[in-house]
PDB file of C-alpha atoms in Angstrom:
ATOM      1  CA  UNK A   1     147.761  -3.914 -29.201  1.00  0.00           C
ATOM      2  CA  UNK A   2     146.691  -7.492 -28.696  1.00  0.00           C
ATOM      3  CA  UNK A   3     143.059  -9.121 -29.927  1.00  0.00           C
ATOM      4  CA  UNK A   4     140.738 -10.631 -27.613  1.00  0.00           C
ATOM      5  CA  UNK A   5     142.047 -14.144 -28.832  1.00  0.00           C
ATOM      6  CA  UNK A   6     145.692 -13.257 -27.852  1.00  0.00           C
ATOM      7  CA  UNK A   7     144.526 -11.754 -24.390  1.00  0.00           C
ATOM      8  CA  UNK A   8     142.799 -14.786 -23.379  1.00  0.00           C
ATOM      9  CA  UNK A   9     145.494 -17.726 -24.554  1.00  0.00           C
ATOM     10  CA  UNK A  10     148.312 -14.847 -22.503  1.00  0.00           C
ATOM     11  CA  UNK A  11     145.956 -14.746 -19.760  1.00  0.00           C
ATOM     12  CA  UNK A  12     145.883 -18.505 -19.117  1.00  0.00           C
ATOM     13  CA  UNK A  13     148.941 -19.024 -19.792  1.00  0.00           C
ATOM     14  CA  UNK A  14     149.983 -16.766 -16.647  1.00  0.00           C
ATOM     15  CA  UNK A  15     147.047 -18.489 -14.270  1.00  0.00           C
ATOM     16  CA  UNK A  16     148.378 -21.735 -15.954  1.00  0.00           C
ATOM     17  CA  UNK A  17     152.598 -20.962 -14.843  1.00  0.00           C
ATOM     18  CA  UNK A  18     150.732 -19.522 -11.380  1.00  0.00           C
ATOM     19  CA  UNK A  19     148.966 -22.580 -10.640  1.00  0.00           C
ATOM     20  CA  UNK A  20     151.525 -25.265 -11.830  1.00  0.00           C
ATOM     21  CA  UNK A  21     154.253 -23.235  -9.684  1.00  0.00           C
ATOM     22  CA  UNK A  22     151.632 -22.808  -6.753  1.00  0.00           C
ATOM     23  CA  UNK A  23     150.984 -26.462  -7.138  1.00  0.00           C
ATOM     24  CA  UNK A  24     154.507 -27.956  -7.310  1.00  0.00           C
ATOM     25  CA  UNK A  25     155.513 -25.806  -3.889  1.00  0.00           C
ATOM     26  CA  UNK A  26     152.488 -26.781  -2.099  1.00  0.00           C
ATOM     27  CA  UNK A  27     152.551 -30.857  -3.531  1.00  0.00           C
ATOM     28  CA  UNK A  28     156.353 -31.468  -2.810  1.00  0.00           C
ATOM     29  CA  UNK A  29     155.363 -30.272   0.796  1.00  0.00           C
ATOM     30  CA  UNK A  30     152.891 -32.400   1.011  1.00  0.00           C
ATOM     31  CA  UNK A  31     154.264 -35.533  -0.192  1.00  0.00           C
ATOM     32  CA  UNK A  32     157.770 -34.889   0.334  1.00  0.00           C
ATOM     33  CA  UNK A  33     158.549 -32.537   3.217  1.00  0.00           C
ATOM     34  CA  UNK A  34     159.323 -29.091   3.515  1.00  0.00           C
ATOM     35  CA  UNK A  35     163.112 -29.530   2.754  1.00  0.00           C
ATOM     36  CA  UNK A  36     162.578 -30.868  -0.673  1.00  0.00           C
ATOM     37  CA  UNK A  37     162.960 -27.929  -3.141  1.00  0.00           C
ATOM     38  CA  UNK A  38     159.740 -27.749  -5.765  1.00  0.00           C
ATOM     39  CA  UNK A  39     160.593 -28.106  -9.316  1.00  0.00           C
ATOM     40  CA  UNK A  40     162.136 -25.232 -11.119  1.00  0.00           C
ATOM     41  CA  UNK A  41     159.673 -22.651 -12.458  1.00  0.00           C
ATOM     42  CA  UNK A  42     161.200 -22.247 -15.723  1.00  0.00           C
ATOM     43  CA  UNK A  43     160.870 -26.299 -16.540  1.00  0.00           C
ATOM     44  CA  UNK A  44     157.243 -25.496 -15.315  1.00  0.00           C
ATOM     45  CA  UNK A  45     156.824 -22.414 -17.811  1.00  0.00           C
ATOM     46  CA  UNK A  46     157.968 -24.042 -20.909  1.00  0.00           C
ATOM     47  CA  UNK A  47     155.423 -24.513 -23.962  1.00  0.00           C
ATOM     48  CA  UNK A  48     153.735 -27.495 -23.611  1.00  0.00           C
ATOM     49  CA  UNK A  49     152.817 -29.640 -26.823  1.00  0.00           C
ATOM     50  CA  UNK A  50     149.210 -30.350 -27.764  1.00  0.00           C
ATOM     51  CA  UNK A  51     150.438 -33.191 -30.331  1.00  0.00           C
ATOM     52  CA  UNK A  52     149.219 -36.104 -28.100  1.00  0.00           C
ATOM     53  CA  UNK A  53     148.489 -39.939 -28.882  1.00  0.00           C
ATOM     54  CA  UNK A  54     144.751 -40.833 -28.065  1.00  0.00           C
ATOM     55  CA  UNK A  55     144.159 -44.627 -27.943  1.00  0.00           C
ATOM     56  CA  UNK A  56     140.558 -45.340 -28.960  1.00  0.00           C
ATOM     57  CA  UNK A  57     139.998 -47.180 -25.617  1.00  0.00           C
ATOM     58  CA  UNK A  58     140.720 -44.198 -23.761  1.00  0.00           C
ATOM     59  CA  UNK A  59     137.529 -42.684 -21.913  1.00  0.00           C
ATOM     60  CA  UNK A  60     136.844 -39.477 -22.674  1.00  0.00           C
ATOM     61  CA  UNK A  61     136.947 -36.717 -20.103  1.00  0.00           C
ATOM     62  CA  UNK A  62     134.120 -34.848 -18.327  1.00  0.00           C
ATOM     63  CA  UNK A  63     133.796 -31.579 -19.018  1.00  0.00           C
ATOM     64  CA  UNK A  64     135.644 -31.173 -22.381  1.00  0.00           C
ATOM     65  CA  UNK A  65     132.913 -29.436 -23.930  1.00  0.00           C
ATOM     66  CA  UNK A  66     134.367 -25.753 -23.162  1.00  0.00           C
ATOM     67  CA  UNK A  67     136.945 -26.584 -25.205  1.00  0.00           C
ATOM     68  CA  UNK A  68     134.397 -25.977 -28.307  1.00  0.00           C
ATOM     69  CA  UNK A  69     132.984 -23.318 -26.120  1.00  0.00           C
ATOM     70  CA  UNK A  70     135.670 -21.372 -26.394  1.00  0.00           C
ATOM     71  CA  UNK A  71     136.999 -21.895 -30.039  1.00  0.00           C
ATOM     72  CA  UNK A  72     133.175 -19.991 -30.848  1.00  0.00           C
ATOM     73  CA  UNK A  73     133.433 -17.661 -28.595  1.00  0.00           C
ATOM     74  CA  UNK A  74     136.930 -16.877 -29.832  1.00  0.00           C
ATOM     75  CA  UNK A  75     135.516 -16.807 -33.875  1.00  0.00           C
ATOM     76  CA  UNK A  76     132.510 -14.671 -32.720  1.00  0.00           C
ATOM     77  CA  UNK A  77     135.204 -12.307 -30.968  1.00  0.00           C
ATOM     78  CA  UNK A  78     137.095 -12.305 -33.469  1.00  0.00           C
ATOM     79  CA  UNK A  79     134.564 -11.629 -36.449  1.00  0.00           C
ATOM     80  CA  UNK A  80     133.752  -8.810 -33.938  1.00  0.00           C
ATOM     81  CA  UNK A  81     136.758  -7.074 -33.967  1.00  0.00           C
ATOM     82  CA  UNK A  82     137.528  -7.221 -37.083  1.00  0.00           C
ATOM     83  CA  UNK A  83     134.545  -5.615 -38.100  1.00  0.00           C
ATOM     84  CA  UNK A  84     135.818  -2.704 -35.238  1.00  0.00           C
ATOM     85  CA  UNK A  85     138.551  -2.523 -36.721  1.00  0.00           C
ATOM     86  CA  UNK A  86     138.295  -2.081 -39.737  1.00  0.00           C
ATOM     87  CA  UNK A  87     135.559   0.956 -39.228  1.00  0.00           C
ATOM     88  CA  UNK A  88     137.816   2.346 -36.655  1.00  0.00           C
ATOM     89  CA  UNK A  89     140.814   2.213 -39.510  1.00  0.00           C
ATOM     90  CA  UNK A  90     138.212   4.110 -41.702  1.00  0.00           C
ATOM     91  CA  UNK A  91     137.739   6.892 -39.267  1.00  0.00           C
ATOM     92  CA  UNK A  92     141.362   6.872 -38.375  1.00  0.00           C
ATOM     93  CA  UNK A  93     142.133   8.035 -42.403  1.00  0.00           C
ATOM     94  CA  UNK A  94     138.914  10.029 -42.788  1.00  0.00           C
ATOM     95  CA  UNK A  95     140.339  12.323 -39.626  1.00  0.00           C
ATOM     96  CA  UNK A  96     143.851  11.932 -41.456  1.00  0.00           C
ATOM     97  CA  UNK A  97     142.282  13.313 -44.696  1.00  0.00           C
ATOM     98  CA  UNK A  98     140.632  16.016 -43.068  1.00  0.00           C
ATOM     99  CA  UNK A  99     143.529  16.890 -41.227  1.00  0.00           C
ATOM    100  CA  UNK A 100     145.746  17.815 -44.534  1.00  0.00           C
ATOM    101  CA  UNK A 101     145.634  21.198 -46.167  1.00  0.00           C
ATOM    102  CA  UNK A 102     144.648  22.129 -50.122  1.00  0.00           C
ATOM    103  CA  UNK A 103     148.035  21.722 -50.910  1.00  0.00           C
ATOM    104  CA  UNK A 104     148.806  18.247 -49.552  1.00  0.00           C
ATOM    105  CA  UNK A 105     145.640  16.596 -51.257  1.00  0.00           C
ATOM    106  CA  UNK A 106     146.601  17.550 -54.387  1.00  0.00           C
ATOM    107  CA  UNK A 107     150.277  16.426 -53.820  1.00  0.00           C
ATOM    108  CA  UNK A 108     148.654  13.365 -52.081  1.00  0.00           C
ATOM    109  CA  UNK A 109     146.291  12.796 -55.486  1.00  0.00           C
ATOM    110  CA  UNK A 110     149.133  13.557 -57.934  1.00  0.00           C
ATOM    111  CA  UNK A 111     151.222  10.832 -56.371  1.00  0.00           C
ATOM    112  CA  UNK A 112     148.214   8.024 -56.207  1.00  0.00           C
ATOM    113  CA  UNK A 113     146.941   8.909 -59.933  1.00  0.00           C
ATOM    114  CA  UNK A 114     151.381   8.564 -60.875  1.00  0.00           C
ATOM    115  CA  UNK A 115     151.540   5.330 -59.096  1.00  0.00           C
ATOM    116  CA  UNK A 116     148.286   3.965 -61.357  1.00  0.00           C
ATOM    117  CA  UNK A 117     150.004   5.360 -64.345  1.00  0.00           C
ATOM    118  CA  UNK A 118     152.957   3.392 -63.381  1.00  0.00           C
ATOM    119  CA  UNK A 119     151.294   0.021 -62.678  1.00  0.00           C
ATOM    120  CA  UNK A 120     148.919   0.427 -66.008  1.00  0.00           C
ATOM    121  CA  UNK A 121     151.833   1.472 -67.880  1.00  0.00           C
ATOM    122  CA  UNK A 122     152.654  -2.359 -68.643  1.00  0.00           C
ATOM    123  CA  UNK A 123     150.161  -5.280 -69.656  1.00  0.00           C
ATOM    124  CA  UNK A 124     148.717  -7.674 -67.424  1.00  0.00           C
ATOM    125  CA  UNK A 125     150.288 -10.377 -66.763  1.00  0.00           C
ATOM    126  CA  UNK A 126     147.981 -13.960 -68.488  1.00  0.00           C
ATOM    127  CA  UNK A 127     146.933 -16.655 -66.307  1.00  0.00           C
ATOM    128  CA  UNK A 128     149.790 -19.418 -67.431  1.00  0.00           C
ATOM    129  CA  UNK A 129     152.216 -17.428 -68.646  1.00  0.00           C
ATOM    130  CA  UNK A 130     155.092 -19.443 -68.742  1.00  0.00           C
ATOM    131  CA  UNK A 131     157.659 -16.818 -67.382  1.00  0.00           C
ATOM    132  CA  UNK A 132     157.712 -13.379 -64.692  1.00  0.00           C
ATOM    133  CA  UNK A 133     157.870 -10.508 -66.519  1.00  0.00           C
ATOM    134  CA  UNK A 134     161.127  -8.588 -65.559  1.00  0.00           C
ATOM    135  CA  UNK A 135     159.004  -5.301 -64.223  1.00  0.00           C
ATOM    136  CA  UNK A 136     157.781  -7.810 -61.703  1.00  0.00           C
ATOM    137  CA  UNK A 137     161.122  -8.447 -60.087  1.00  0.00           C
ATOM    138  CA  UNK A 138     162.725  -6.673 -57.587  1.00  0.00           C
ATOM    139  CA  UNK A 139     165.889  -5.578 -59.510  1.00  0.00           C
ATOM    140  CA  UNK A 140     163.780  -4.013 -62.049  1.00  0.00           C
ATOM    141  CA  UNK A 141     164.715  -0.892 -63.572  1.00  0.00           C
ATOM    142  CA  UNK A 142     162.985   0.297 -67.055  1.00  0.00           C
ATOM    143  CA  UNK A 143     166.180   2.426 -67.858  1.00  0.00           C
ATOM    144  CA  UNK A 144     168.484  -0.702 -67.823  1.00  0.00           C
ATOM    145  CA  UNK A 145     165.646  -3.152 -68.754  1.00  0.00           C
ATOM    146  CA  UNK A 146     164.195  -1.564 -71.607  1.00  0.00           C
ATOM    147  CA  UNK A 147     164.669  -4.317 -74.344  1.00  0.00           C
ATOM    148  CA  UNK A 148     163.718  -7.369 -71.725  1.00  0.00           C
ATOM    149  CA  UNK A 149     160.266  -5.245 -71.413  1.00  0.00           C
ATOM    150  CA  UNK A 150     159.638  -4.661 -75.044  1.00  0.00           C
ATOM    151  CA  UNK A 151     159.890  -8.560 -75.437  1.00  0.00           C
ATOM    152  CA  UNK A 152     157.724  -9.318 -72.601  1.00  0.00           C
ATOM    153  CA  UNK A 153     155.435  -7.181 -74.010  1.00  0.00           C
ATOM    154  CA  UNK A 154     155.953  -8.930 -77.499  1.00  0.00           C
ATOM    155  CA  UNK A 155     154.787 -12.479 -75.894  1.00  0.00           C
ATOM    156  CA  UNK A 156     152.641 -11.395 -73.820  1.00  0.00           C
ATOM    157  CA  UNK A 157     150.736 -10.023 -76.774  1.00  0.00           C
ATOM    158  CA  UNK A 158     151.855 -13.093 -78.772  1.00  0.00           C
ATOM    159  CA  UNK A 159     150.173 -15.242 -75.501  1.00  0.00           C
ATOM    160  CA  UNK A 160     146.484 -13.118 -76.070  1.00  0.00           C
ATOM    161  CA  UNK A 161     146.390 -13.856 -79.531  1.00  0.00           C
ATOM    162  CA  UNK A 162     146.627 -17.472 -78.928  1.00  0.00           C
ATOM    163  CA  UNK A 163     149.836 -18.729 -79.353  1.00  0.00           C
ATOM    164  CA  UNK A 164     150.779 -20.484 -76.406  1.00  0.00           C
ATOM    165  CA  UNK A 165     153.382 -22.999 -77.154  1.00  0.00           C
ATOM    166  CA  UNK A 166     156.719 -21.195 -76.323  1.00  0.00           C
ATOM    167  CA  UNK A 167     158.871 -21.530 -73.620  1.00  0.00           C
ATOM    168  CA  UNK A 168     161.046 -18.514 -73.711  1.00  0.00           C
ATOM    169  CA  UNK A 169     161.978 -15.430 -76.403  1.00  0.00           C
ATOM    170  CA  UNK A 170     164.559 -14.013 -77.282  1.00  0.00           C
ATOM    171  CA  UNK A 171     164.881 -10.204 -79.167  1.00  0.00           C
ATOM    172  CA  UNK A 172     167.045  -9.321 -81.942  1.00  0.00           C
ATOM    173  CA  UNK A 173     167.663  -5.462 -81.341  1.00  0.00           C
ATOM    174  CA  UNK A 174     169.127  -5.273 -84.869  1.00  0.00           C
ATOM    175  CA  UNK A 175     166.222  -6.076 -86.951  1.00  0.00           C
ATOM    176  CA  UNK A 176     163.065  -4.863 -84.429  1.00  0.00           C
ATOM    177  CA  UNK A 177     161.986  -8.929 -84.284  1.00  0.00           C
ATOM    178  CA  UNK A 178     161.040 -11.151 -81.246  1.00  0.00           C
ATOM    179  CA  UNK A 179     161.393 -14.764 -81.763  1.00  0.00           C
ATOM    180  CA  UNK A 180     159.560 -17.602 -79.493  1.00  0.00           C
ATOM    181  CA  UNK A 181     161.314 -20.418 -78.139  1.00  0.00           C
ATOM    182  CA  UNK A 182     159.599 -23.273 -78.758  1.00  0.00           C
ATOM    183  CA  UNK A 183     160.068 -26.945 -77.322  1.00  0.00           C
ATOM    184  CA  UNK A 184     159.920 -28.741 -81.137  1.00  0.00           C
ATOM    185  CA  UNK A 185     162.025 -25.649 -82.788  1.00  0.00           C
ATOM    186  CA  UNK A 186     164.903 -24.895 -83.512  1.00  0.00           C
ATOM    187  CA  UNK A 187     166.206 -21.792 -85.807  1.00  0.00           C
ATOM    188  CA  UNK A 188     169.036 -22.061 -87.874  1.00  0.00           C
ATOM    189  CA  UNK A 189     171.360 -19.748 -89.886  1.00  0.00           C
ATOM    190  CA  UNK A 190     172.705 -21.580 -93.192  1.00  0.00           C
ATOM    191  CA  UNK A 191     176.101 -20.661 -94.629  1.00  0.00           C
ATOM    192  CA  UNK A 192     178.871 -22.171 -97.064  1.00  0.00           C
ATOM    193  CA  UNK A 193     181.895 -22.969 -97.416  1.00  0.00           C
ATOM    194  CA  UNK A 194     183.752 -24.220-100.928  1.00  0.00           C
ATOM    195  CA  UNK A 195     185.884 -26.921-100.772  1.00  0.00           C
ATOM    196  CA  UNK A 196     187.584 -29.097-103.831  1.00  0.00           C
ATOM    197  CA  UNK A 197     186.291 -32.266-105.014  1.00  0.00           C
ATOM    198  CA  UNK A 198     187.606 -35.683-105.718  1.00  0.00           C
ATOM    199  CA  UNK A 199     187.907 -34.958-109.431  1.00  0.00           C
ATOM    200  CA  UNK A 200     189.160 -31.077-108.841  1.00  0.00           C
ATOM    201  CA  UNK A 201     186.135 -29.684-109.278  1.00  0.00           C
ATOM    202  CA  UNK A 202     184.618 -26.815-106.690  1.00  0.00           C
ATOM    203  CA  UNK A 203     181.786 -28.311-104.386  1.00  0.00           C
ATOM    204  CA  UNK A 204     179.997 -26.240-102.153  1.00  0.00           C
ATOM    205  CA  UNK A 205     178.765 -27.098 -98.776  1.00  0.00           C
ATOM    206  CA  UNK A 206     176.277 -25.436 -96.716  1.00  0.00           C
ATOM    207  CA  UNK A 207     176.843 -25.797 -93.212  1.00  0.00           C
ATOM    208  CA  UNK A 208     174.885 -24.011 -90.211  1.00  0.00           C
ATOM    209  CA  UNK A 209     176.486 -21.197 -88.781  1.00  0.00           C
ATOM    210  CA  UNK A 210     174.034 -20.464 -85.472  1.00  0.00           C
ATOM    211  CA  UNK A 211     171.122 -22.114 -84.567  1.00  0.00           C
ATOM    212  CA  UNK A 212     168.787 -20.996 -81.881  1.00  0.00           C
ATOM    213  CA  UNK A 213     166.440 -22.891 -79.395  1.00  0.00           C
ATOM    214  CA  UNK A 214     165.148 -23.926 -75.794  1.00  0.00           C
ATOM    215  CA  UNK A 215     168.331 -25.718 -74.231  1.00  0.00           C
ATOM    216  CA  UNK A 216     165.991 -28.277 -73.492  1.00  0.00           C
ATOM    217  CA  UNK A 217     165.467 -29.347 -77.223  1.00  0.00           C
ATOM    218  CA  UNK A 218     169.463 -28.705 -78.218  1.00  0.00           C
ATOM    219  CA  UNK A 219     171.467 -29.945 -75.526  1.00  0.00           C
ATOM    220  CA  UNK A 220     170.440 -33.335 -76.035  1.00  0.00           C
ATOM    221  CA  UNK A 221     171.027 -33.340 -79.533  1.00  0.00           C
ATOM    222  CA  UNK A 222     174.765 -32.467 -79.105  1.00  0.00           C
ATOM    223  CA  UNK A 223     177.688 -34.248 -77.466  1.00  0.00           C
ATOM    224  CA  UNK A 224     179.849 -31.062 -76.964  1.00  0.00           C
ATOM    225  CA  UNK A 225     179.585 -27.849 -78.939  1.00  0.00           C
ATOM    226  CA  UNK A 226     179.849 -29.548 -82.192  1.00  0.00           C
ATOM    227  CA  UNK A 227     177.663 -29.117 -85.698  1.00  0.00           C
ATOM    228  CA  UNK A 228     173.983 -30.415 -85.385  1.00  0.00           C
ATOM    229  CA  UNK A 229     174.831 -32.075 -88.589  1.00  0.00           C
ATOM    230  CA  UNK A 230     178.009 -33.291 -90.610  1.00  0.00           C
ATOM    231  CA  UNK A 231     178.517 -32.424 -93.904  1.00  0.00           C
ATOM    232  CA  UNK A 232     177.508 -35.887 -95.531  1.00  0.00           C
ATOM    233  CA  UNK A 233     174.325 -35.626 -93.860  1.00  0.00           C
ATOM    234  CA  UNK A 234     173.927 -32.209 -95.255  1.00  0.00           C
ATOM    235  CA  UNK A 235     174.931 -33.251 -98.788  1.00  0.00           C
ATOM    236  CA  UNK A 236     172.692 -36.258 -98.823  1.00  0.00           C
ATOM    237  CA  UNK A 237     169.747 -34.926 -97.434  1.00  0.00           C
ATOM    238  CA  UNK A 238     169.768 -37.152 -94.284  1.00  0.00           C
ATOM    239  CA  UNK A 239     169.812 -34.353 -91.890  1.00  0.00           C
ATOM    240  CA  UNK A 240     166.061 -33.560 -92.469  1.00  0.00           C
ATOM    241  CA  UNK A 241     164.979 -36.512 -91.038  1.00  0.00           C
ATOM    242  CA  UNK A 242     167.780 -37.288 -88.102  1.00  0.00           C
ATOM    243  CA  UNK A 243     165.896 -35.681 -85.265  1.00  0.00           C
ATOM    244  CA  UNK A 244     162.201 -36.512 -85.640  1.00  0.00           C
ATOM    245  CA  UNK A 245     160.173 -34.249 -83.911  1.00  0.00           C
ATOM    246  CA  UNK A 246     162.330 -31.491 -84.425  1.00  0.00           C
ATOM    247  CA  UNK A 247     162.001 -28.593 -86.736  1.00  0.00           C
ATOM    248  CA  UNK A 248     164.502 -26.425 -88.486  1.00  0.00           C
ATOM    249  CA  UNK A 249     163.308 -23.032 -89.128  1.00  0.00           C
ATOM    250  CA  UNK A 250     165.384 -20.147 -91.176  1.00  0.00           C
ATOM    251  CA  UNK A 251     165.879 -17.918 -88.527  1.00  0.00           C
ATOM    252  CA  UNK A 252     165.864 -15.013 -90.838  1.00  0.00           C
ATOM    253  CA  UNK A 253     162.318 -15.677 -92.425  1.00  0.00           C
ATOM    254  CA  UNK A 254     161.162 -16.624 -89.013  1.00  0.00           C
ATOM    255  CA  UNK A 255     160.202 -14.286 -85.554  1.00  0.00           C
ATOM    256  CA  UNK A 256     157.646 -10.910 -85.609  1.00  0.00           C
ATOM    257  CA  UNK A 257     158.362  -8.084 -86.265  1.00  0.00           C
ATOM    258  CA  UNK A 258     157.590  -5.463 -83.718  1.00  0.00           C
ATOM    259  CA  UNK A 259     156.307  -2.800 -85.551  1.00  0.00           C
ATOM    260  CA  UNK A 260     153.796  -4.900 -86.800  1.00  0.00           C
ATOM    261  CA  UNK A 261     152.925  -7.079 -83.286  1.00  0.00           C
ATOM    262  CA  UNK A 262     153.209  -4.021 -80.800  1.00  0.00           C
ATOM    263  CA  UNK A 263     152.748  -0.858 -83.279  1.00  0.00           C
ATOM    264  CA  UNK A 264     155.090   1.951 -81.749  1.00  0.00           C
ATOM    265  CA  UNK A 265     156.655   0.369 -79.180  1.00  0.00           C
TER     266      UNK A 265
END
């Protein structure tokens, strides 16, 4: 079904293709003979562009006004029809409804009140939240997705309360806690390793044994996939102060947990 604005632009552009064919047959004649063949009529058909140069000196044509003329007669139309439409498209589904039995309104009602309980089922998503929620993409399915929803749902909540410095999350399914990525952190795990010293006796170095944070902030910090810190720096205490701006966090005194930040989740 075309609108009124589509009828009128097809409409001239058929008296337009009529009267540039009429007009190229008729004006070769004229100025060239009858043996000279007019131009083709699909050169004479082809969209014309509307993206013309103007110089300022150029006089103005007569009669340009309809050209306004028609743009508001096109709006009016159009504000018009849409109101047409859309009370014919409310007629159309009141005759639909009327049309179905007991049976299908209630199958028709159970569906629309499952489809809300779907959509409600998971939290709004918070003007600037820094990522898309997986539910929101179109590979999303809650049966293979379950732990990437339970920590969307974790900073989402986090995001509400306030906190809106991380980047990313993560989720460690083995202790029930969600841990923000932020730009200026990054969580460590310390462990040791006992070595022999230069008089024999047994010295014991702590070294880091995973560290966690927004590839951003670590990349940078490393060369290849070597320690964040050698073991002099760790033994003299330099290694608190070589990356200013950084923090080191114990990962395992750090995160929520999500009993506590989500209840039964």
């Amino acid at each position: 079904m075309f609108t009124i604005r589509q009828k009128l632009f097809l409409g001239g552009a058929v008296l337009l293709s009529v009267l540039l064919v009429a007009g190229s047959y008729f004006g070769s004649r004229w100025l060239f003979g009858p043996d000279v063949e007019p131009t083709p009529e699909h050169l004479l058909t082809a969209e014309r562009s509307y993206a013309t140069s103007v110089s300022p000196d150029t006089p103005s044509v007569s009669g340009t006004d309809w050209v306004s003329e028609l743009e508001q007669s096109l709006s009016d139309a159009d504000d018009s029809e849409t109101e047409t439409d859309s009370a014919k498209i409310d007629e159309d589904l009141e005759a639909q409804l009327a049309a179905l039995s007991d049976e299908e309104l209630t199958a028709l009602a159970e569906a629309l009140e499952q489809e809300e309980a779907e959509s409600s089922k998971y939290p709004e998503v918070p003007d600037g939240f820094p990522m898309t929620p997986v539910w929101l993409e179109d590979y999303f399915h809650e049966r293979d997705f379950s732990a990437h929803v339970t920590l969307y749902r974790a900073l989402i909540e986090l995001w509400n309360r306030g906190n809106h410095d991380f980047v990313n999350g993560t989720l460690d399914e083995d202790t029930g806690r969600v841990y923000p990525i932020y730009p200026d952190v990054i969580y460590v795990k310390w462990d040791s390793y006992t070595r022999e010293g230069p008089d024999g006796e047994s010295i014991e170095v702590p070294y880091i044994s995973a560290r966690l944070g927004a590839s951003s902030t670590v990349d940078p910090l490393l060369n290849s996939d070597e320690d964040l810190f050698t073991e002099e720096e760790i033994l003299s205490g330099a290694y608190k102060t070589k990356f200013p701006g950084i923090k080191l966090v114990e990962y395992d005194n750090a995160g929520y947990d999500l009993t506590t930040l989500l209840g039964d989740y």
